[in-house]
């Protein structure tokens, strides 16, 4: 990764080089600060038994190396997941275990944390996309993603965190808009009005998006960037809700409408606060369920952590694809199988697929209306990361790394399918895949699942799918 | 020499075996306490289905033979199976289990035991070569990784030599003493090295439970480091 220098800091403390922009580089006594923070983290969290177990059992068998798309591309031993995990485990062993203390007192060859090791950690922990594919291939089940995340957490408390992530999280937690893209409420309402007009034009139905409606079944959160960048995904979501007869059973809260949770990638502190902010909004609206749009990490963070942080009776969390499949199975929606004729493939977002949670649902939906569906190999729980996971996609200054290294295996996988459309129900994956398609000049386009559903869904009282297809083709011919 | 063998088979065996058992019990108790007591009700949200499915597929990891690791994975799997079978079910060991623990296990035949022992030795040598000659494995390996492989190898080599006096350049008693001592050395290091995965394996496979983070811990860490007014 090319080293770049942060630009927005005081010149007198600008002595180190970081691989990504950071806000306030700490260049003095980093070793002491790291150990102080590590000790505080161990005091208040549950990580100690995990580290104890990994320290003892880590066999360094290297199976994780071949599972990691980054190591497969670079062949650099520093990119082996076990190598990165050992960086942190060695520090834990030396400074926080009796064995480590004993060895440091009585051995001539004891390990000491150095400034260079901190440089190595802050680089390597952000070369990993935290996709956890290595964990699936580890015979012992060592979760390298969790350790990388813990390393990032400690570094973030030293204020060593990519500026792109920190600025977004600050706005989400402490800013006026409470969302990562700084979209004000008025812009949200404008966007929803625009989407309603578009839906009237495309589908032939008149709608008003429900905002701040009380006592609704579903409170909807998507990646806030979707409101700016993915109108088709949102219209697809809305079309499914309308056709399912649930239009009066959902709402968007205008105090908090962002499902993004970068805390999942680097900080327990932020992760919990963002989840509590989401729960507070559902409380305000007296909602019953949290419905997450097409976003992998937003879905995972809500699905896994609303039950952990959301109090004694946490709200159930549903991914939108689960909702759509349920509607399809119950016969509430109908998808025309003659509309999509292109060759379509599906990219599994790691955050929802690796655990096996959302693997079959999108495939069942796609197979019901896409005749020419082809799988990537491998897929599902063993899929390859798009190369932008773990927050990397938001760090623009490492674009070259994402294209040439972390996304290379995925680009090769896409080429092998020969697909014309790549479906990826995740805001982060879509951004990374679009950049890959552009970088490698791939003859395909990247879409969300509901973008495709928008084209094939039959809308009661609206235009037919054939009519809409004809209009779309006419528009395309007109350029 | 006879006295030495009796000492090694008697008090030394008891002490080393106890060190292993107590050491492993300590590790298990720490893990059980910290996972199941401190996490408490949070565990009900854990992805138990995935945990058990991963656990079962990894028991016989045929689904995990991926390109680049096939030889290593197969050899490693065969090694674990043969090493466990020989160590537990060899007729001479059965007597030990009965004498010391009162457990009556079925024995395997001498011929099969020989095949299993030689397979184990071959597997360890291949694993050693993998560490030595596969660049990515070599890069990750430290002295202890090689030392432990040799420590695991020795009881099998000396055991085979003791069982086959006509192939054995050493006197039978020497081979037997070395077999017992090398096995006892292994007992002592097991709880303090990566060999502890014989019991900690199951807890590593429960890694997903550690995503059930402690509510409020993030705030407490931030407050301890930056005070009550901690900002992002």
Coordinates of N, CA and C in Angstrom, one line a residue, chain A residues 23 33 36-37 40-50 52-63 65-67 71 77 80 82-84 86 90 93 98 109 130 132-133 135-143 145-146 149 153 156-159 166 169-170 173-174 264 266 268-273 276 300 304-305 307-309 311-312 314 354-356 381-382, chain B residues 26-27 30-31 33-35 38-39 41-42 44-45 47 49-51 53-54 57-58 61 63-70 72-74 76 131 134-145 190-227 229-232:
Chain A
X23 N -6.8 12.0 11.7 CA -7.1 13.3 12.2 C -6.0 13.9 13.1
X33 N 1.2 4.3 25.5 CA -0.3 4.6 25.4 C -1.0 3.3 24.9
X36 N -1.4 1.1 27.9 CA -2.3 1.6 28.8 C -3.8 1.4 28.3
X37 N -4.0 1.6 27.0 CA -5.3 1.4 26.5 C -5.7 -0.1 26.5
X40 N -6.8 -1.1 29.8 CA -8.2 -0.6 30.1 C -9.2 -1.4 29.4
X41 N -8.9 -1.8 28.1 CA -9.9 -2.6 27.4 C -10.1 -4.0 28.1
X42 N -8.9 -4.5 28.5 CA -9.0 -5.9 29.2 C -9.8 -5.8 30.5
X43 N -9.7 -4.6 31.2 CA -10.3 -4.5 32.5 C -11.8 -4.5 32.4
X44 N -12.4 -3.9 31.3 CA -13.8 -3.6 31.3 C -14.5 -4.5 30.3
X45 N -13.8 -5.2 29.4 CA -14.5 -6.1 28.4 C -14.3 -7.5 28.7
X46 N -14.8 -8.4 27.8 CA -14.8 -9.8 28.0 C -13.7 -10.5 27.1
X47 N -12.7 -9.7 26.6 CA -11.8 -10.3 25.6 C -10.7 -11.2 26.2
X48 N -10.5 -11.2 27.5 CA -9.4 -11.9 28.1 C -9.4 -13.4 27.9
X49 N -10.5 -14.1 28.2 CA -10.5 -15.5 27.9 C -10.3 -15.9 26.5
X50 N -10.8 -15.1 25.6 CA -10.6 -15.3 24.2 C -9.1 -15.3 23.9
X52 N -6.6 -15.5 26.0 CA -5.9 -16.6 26.7 C -6.0 -17.9 25.8
X53 N -7.2 -18.2 25.3 CA -7.3 -19.4 24.6 C -6.5 -19.4 23.3
X54 N -6.6 -18.3 22.6 CA -5.9 -18.2 21.3 C -4.4 -18.2 21.5
X55 N -3.9 -17.5 22.6 CA -2.5 -17.5 22.8 C -2.0 -18.9 23.0
X56 N -2.7 -19.7 23.7 CA -2.3 -21.1 24.0 C -2.4 -22.0 22.7
X57 N -3.5 -21.8 22.0 CA -3.7 -22.9 21.0 C -3.3 -22.5 19.6
X58 N -3.0 -21.2 19.3 CA -2.7 -20.8 18.0 C -1.6 -21.7 17.3
X59 N -2.0 -22.5 16.4 CA -1.0 -23.5 15.9 C -0.2 -23.0 14.7
X60 N -0.7 -21.9 14.1 CA 0.0 -21.3 13.0 C 0.1 -22.3 11.8
X61 N -1.0 -23.0 11.5 CA -0.9 -24.1 10.5 C -1.0 -23.5 9.1
X62 N -1.4 -22.2 9.0 CA -1.4 -21.5 7.7 C -2.5 -21.9 6.8
X63 N -3.5 -22.6 7.2 CA -4.6 -22.8 6.3 C -5.3 -21.5 6.0
X65 N -4.1 -18.8 5.3 CA -3.4 -18.0 4.3 C -4.1 -18.3 2.9
X66 N -4.3 -19.5 2.6 CA -4.9 -19.8 1.3 C -6.4 -19.4 1.2
X67 N -7.0 -19.2 2.4 CA -8.4 -18.8 2.4 C -8.5 -17.3 2.2
X71 N -3.9 -12.4 0.9 CA -2.6 -13.2 0.8 C -2.5 -13.9 -0.6
X77 N 3.9 -12.9 3.5 CA 3.6 -13.5 4.8 C 2.9 -12.6 5.7
X80 N -0.8 -12.9 5.9 CA -1.5 -14.1 6.5 C -2.3 -13.7 7.7
X82 N -3.1 -15.2 10.3 CA -2.5 -15.6 11.6 C -1.3 -14.7 12.0
X83 N -0.6 -14.1 11.0 CA 0.5 -13.2 11.3 C -0.1 -12.0 12.0
X84 N -1.2 -11.5 11.4 CA -1.8 -10.3 12.0 C -2.3 -10.5 13.4
X86 N -1.2 -12.7 15.4 CA -0.1 -12.9 16.3 C 0.5 -11.6 16.8
X90 N 1.0 -11.6 20.7 CA 2.3 -11.6 21.3 C 2.4 -10.5 22.3
X93 N 0.5 -11.7 25.4 CA 1.2 -12.7 26.1 C 2.3 -12.1 26.9
X98 N 1.1 -14.2 33.1 CA 2.2 -14.5 34.0 C 3.3 -15.1 33.3
X109 N 15.9 -13.4 25.6 CA 15.4 -13.2 24.2 C 13.9 -12.8 24.3
X130 N -11.7 -7.8 7.2 CA -12.5 -8.4 8.3 C -13.6 -9.2 7.7
X132 N -13.7 -12.4 7.5 CA -13.8 -13.7 8.3 C -13.8 -15.0 7.5
X133 N -13.4 -14.9 6.2 CA -13.3 -16.1 5.4 C -12.2 -17.1 6.1
X135 N -11.6 -17.4 9.1 CA -12.2 -18.1 10.3 C -12.9 -19.4 9.9
X136 N -13.6 -19.3 8.7 CA -14.3 -20.5 8.3 C -13.3 -21.6 7.9
X137 N -12.1 -21.3 7.5 CA -11.1 -22.3 7.1 C -10.1 -22.6 8.2
X138 N -10.3 -22.0 9.4 CA -9.3 -22.4 10.5 C -9.8 -23.6 11.2
X139 N -8.9 -24.7 11.2 CA -9.4 -25.9 11.9 C -9.8 -25.7 13.3
X140 N -9.1 -24.7 14.0 CA -9.5 -24.5 15.4 C -10.6 -23.5 15.6
X141 N -10.9 -22.7 14.5 CA -12.0 -21.7 14.6 C -11.5 -20.4 15.1
X142 N -10.2 -20.1 15.0 CA -9.7 -18.8 15.5 C -10.3 -17.7 14.7
X143 N -10.9 -16.7 15.3 CA -11.6 -15.7 14.6 C -10.6 -14.5 14.4
X145 N -10.8 -12.2 12.4 CA -11.6 -10.9 12.2 C -11.8 -10.2 13.5
X146 N -12.1 -11.0 14.5 CA -12.4 -10.4 15.8 C -11.2 -9.8 16.4
X149 N -10.3 -6.7 14.6 CA -11.2 -5.6 15.1 C -10.8 -5.1 16.5
X153 N -9.7 -1.4 17.5 CA -10.4 -0.8 18.6 C -9.3 -0.1 19.5
X156 N -7.9 2.8 17.7 CA -8.9 3.9 17.6 C -8.9 4.8 18.9
X157 N -8.7 4.1 20.0 CA -8.6 4.8 21.3 C -7.3 5.6 21.4
X158 N -6.4 5.3 20.6 CA -5.2 6.1 20.5 C -5.4 7.2 19.4
X159 N -6.6 7.3 18.9 CA -6.9 8.2 17.8 C -6.3 7.8 16.5
X166 N -13.8 8.0 11.1 CA -14.0 8.8 12.3 C -14.9 10.0 12.1
X169 N -18.5 8.7 11.8 CA -19.1 8.3 13.1 C -19.3 9.5 14.0
X170 N -18.4 10.4 14.0 CA -18.6 11.6 14.8 C -19.9 12.3 14.4
X173 N -22.9 10.3 15.7 CA -23.2 10.2 17.1 C -23.3 11.6 17.8
X174 N -22.5 12.5 17.2 CA -22.4 13.8 17.9 C -22.8 15.0 17.0
X264 N -19.0 -1.5 14.1 CA -18.8 -2.9 13.8 C -17.4 -3.2 13.3
X266 N -14.6 -1.2 14.0 CA -13.4 -0.8 14.7 C -13.6 -0.3 16.2
X268 N -16.0 -1.0 19.9 CA -17.1 -1.5 20.7 C -17.9 -0.3 21.2
X269 N -17.2 0.8 21.5 CA -17.8 2.0 22.1 C -18.8 2.6 21.1
X270 N -18.4 2.8 19.9 CA -19.3 3.4 18.9 C -20.4 2.4 18.5
X271 N -20.0 1.1 18.4 CA -21.0 0.1 18.0 C -22.2 0.2 18.9
X272 N -22.0 0.2 20.2 CA -23.1 0.2 21.1 C -23.9 1.5 21.1
X273 N -23.2 2.6 21.0 CA -23.9 3.9 21.0 C -24.8 4.0 19.7
X276 N -27.8 1.9 20.2 CA -28.8 2.5 21.2 C -29.5 3.6 20.5
X300 N -26.0 -6.8 9.7 CA -25.4 -7.7 10.7 C -25.3 -7.0 12.0
X304 N -27.2 -8.7 15.1 CA -26.4 -9.3 16.1 C -26.4 -8.5 17.4
X305 N -26.4 -7.1 17.2 CA -26.2 -6.3 18.4 C -27.4 -5.6 19.0
X307 N -30.0 -7.4 19.9 CA -30.3 -8.3 21.0 C -29.3 -8.1 22.2
X308 N -28.0 -7.7 21.9 CA -27.0 -7.6 22.9 C -27.2 -6.3 23.7
X309 N -27.4 -5.2 23.0 CA -27.4 -3.9 23.6 C -28.8 -3.3 23.8
X311 N -31.5 -4.0 25.4 CA -32.3 -4.1 26.6 C -32.9 -5.5 26.8
X312 N -33.9 -5.6 27.7 CA -34.4 -6.9 28.1 C -35.3 -7.5 27.0
X314 N -35.5 -6.9 23.3 CA -35.0 -6.2 22.2 C -36.0 -6.4 21.0
X354 N -21.5 -14.9 5.8 CA -20.5 -15.7 6.4 C -21.1 -16.5 7.5
X355 N -22.1 -16.0 8.2 CA -22.7 -16.7 9.4 C -23.8 -17.7 8.9
X356 N -24.1 -17.6 7.6 CA -25.1 -18.5 7.0 C -26.5 -17.9 7.2
X381 N -21.5 -19.0 2.2 CA -20.7 -18.8 3.4 C -19.2 -18.7 3.1
X382 N -18.8 -19.3 1.9 CA -17.4 -19.3 1.6 C -17.0 -18.3 0.5
Chain B
X26 N -7.5 -26.7 34.6 CA -7.4 -25.2 34.9 C -7.8 -24.4 33.7
X27 N -7.3 -24.8 32.6 CA -7.6 -24.1 31.3 C -9.1 -24.2 31.0
X30 N -11.2 -22.1 33.5 CA -11.2 -20.6 33.2 C -12.1 -20.3 32.0
X31 N -12.0 -21.2 31.0 CA -12.9 -20.9 29.8 C -14.4 -21.0 30.1
X33 N -15.8 -20.8 33.0 CA -16.3 -19.7 33.9 C -16.5 -18.4 33.1
X34 N -15.4 -18.1 32.3 CA -15.5 -16.8 31.6 C -16.5 -16.7 30.5
X35 N -16.7 -17.9 29.9 CA -17.7 -17.9 28.8 C -19.1 -18.0 29.3
X38 N -19.8 -15.4 33.0 CA -19.8 -14.0 32.8 C -20.7 -13.5 31.7
X39 N -20.8 -14.3 30.6 CA -21.6 -13.8 29.5 C -23.1 -14.1 29.8
X41 N -26.8 -14.5 30.1 CA -28.0 -14.5 29.2 C -27.7 -14.1 27.8
X42 N -26.6 -13.4 27.7 CA -26.2 -12.9 26.3 C -26.0 -14.1 25.4
X44 N -27.7 -16.6 24.8 CA -28.9 -17.1 24.1 C -29.0 -16.5 22.7
X45 N -28.4 -15.3 22.5 CA -28.5 -14.7 21.2 C -27.4 -15.2 20.2
X47 N -25.1 -17.4 17.7 CA -25.5 -18.3 16.5 C -25.2 -19.7 16.7
X49 N -26.6 -22.5 16.0 CA -26.7 -23.4 14.8 C -25.5 -23.4 14.0
X50 N -24.9 -22.3 13.7 CA -23.7 -22.2 12.9 C -22.5 -22.8 13.7
X51 N -22.5 -22.5 15.0 CA -21.4 -23.0 15.8 C -21.4 -24.6 15.8
X53 N -22.9 -26.5 13.6 CA -22.7 -27.1 12.2 C -21.2 -27.0 11.9
X54 N -20.5 -25.9 12.3 CA -19.0 -25.8 12.0 C -18.3 -26.9 12.8
X57 N -18.8 -30.2 11.1 CA -18.1 -30.4 9.8 C -16.5 -30.5 10.0
X58 N -16.1 -29.8 11.1 CA -14.6 -29.9 11.3 C -14.1 -31.1 12.0
X61 N -13.0 -33.2 8.5 CA -13.0 -32.0 7.7 C -12.8 -32.2 6.2
X63 N -14.9 -31.5 3.9 CA -15.4 -30.3 3.1 C -14.5 -29.2 3.1
X64 N -13.4 -29.3 3.9 CA -12.5 -28.2 4.0 C -11.1 -28.4 3.3
X65 N -11.1 -29.3 2.3 CA -9.9 -29.5 1.5 C -9.8 -28.5 0.4
X66 N -9.1 -27.4 0.7 CA -9.0 -26.3 -0.3 C -7.6 -26.3 -0.9
X67 N -7.7 -25.9 -2.2 CA -6.4 -25.9 -3.0 C -5.3 -25.2 -2.2
X68 N -4.2 -25.8 -2.2 CA -3.0 -25.3 -1.6 C -2.8 -25.9 -0.2
X69 N -3.8 -26.5 0.4 CA -3.6 -27.1 1.7 C -4.0 -28.6 1.7
X70 N -4.2 -29.2 0.6 CA -4.8 -30.5 0.6 C -3.9 -31.5 1.3
X72 N -1.4 -30.9 3.4 CA -1.2 -30.6 4.8 C -2.5 -31.0 5.6
X73 N -3.7 -30.7 5.0 CA -4.9 -31.0 5.7 C -5.1 -32.5 5.9
X74 N -4.9 -33.3 4.8 CA -5.1 -34.7 4.9 C -4.1 -35.3 5.9
X76 N -2.5 -33.9 8.3 CA -2.8 -33.5 9.6 C -4.0 -34.2 10.3
X131 N 6.5 -27.4 7.4 CA 6.9 -26.2 8.1 C 8.3 -25.7 7.6
X134 N 7.6 -25.2 3.0 CA 6.6 -24.4 2.3 C 6.8 -22.9 2.8
X135 N 7.1 -22.0 1.9 CA 7.6 -20.7 2.3 C 6.6 -20.0 3.3
X136 N 5.3 -20.1 3.1 CA 4.4 -19.3 4.0 C 4.4 -20.0 5.3
X137 N 4.5 -21.3 5.4 CA 4.6 -21.9 6.7 C 5.9 -21.6 7.4
X138 N 6.9 -21.6 6.7 CA 8.2 -21.4 7.3 C 8.3 -20.0 7.9
X139 N 7.7 -19.0 7.1 CA 7.7 -17.6 7.6 C 7.0 -17.5 8.9
X140 N 5.9 -18.3 9.1 CA 5.1 -18.2 10.3 C 5.7 -19.0 11.5
X141 N 6.6 -19.9 11.2 CA 7.0 -20.9 12.2 C 8.1 -20.3 13.1
X142 N 8.0 -20.6 14.4 CA 9.0 -20.3 15.4 C 9.7 -21.5 15.9
X143 N 10.7 -21.3 16.7 CA 11.5 -22.5 17.2 C 10.6 -23.5 17.9
X144 N 9.7 -23.0 18.7 CA 8.8 -23.9 19.5 C 8.0 -24.8 18.6
X145 N 7.6 -24.3 17.4 CA 6.7 -25.1 16.5 C 7.5 -26.3 16.1
X190 N 2.1 -30.2 27.6 CA 0.8 -30.0 27.0 C 0.0 -28.8 27.5
X191 N -0.2 -28.7 28.8 CA -1.1 -27.6 29.3 C -0.5 -26.2 29.0
X192 N 0.8 -26.1 28.8 CA 1.5 -24.8 28.7 C 1.8 -24.4 27.2
X193 N 1.5 -25.2 26.3 CA 1.8 -24.9 24.9 C 0.6 -25.1 24.0
X194 N 0.8 -24.9 22.7 CA -0.3 -25.0 21.8 C -0.9 -26.4 21.8
X195 N -0.2 -27.4 22.4 CA -0.8 -28.8 22.4 C -2.0 -28.8 23.3
X196 N -2.2 -27.7 24.1 CA -3.4 -27.6 24.9 C -4.7 -27.6 24.1
X197 N -4.5 -27.5 22.8 CA -5.7 -27.4 21.9 C -6.5 -28.8 22.0
X198 N -5.9 -29.8 22.6 CA -6.6 -31.0 22.8 C -7.9 -30.8 23.7
X199 N -7.9 -29.8 24.5 CA -9.1 -29.5 25.2 C -9.6 -28.1 24.8
X200 N -8.7 -27.2 24.5 CA -9.2 -25.8 24.2 C -9.8 -25.7 22.8
X201 N -9.6 -26.7 22.0 CA -10.2 -26.8 20.7 C -11.6 -26.4 20.7
X202 N -12.3 -27.0 21.6 CA -13.8 -26.8 21.7 C -14.1 -25.3 22.0
X203 N -13.3 -24.7 22.8 CA -13.5 -23.3 23.2 C -13.2 -22.4 22.1
X204 N -12.1 -22.7 21.3 CA -11.8 -21.9 20.1 C -13.0 -21.9 19.1
X205 N -13.6 -23.1 19.0 CA -14.7 -23.3 18.1 C -15.9 -22.5 18.5
X206 N -15.9 -22.0 19.8 CA -17.0 -21.2 20.3 C -16.7 -19.7 20.2
X207 N -15.7 -19.4 19.3 CA -15.3 -18.0 19.1 C -16.4 -17.1 18.9
X208 N -17.5 -17.5 18.2 CA -18.6 -16.7 17.8 C -19.2 -16.1 19.0
X209 N -19.1 -16.8 20.2 CA -19.8 -16.3 21.4 C -19.1 -15.0 21.9
X210 N -17.9 -14.8 21.5 CA -17.2 -13.6 21.9 C -17.7 -12.3 21.2
X211 N -18.5 -12.5 20.2 CA -19.1 -11.3 19.6 C -20.3 -10.8 20.4
X212 N -20.7 -11.6 21.4 CA -21.7 -11.1 22.3 C -21.0 -10.2 23.3
X213 N -20.8 -8.9 22.9 CA -20.0 -8.0 23.7 C -20.7 -7.6 25.0
X214 N -19.9 -7.0 25.9 CA -20.5 -6.7 27.2 C -21.1 -5.3 27.1
X215 N -22.4 -5.2 27.4 CA -23.1 -3.9 27.3 C -22.4 -2.9 28.3
X216 N -22.2 -1.7 27.9 CA -21.7 -0.7 28.7 C -20.1 -0.7 28.8
X217 N -19.5 -1.7 28.3 CA -18.0 -1.8 28.5 C -17.3 -0.7 27.7
X218 N -17.8 -0.4 26.5 CA -17.2 0.6 25.6 C -17.2 1.9 26.3
X219 N -18.3 2.3 27.0 CA -18.4 3.6 27.7 C -17.4 3.6 28.8
X220 N -17.3 2.5 29.5 CA -16.4 2.4 30.7 C -15.0 2.6 30.3
X221 N -14.6 2.0 29.2 CA -13.2 2.1 28.7 C -13.0 3.5 28.3
X222 N -13.9 4.1 27.6 CA -13.7 5.5 27.2 C -13.6 6.5 28.4
X223 N -14.5 6.2 29.4 CA -14.5 7.1 30.5 C -13.2 6.9 31.3
X224 N -12.7 5.7 31.4 CA -11.4 5.5 32.1 C -10.3 6.2 31.4
X225 N -10.3 6.3 30.1 CA -9.2 6.8 29.4 C -9.3 8.3 29.2
X226 N -10.6 8.8 28.9 CA -10.8 10.2 28.6 C -11.7 11.0 29.5
X227 N -12.2 10.4 30.5 CA -13.1 11.1 31.4 C -14.5 11.0 30.9
X229 N -16.4 13.2 29.7 CA -16.8 14.0 28.5 C -16.1 13.4 27.2
X230 N -15.9 12.1 27.2 CA -15.2 11.5 26.1 C -16.0 11.7 24.8
X231 N -15.2 12.1 23.7 CA -15.9 12.4 22.4 C -15.3 11.5 21.4
X232 N -16.0 11.3 20.3 CA -15.6 10.5 19.2 C -14.3 11.0 18.6

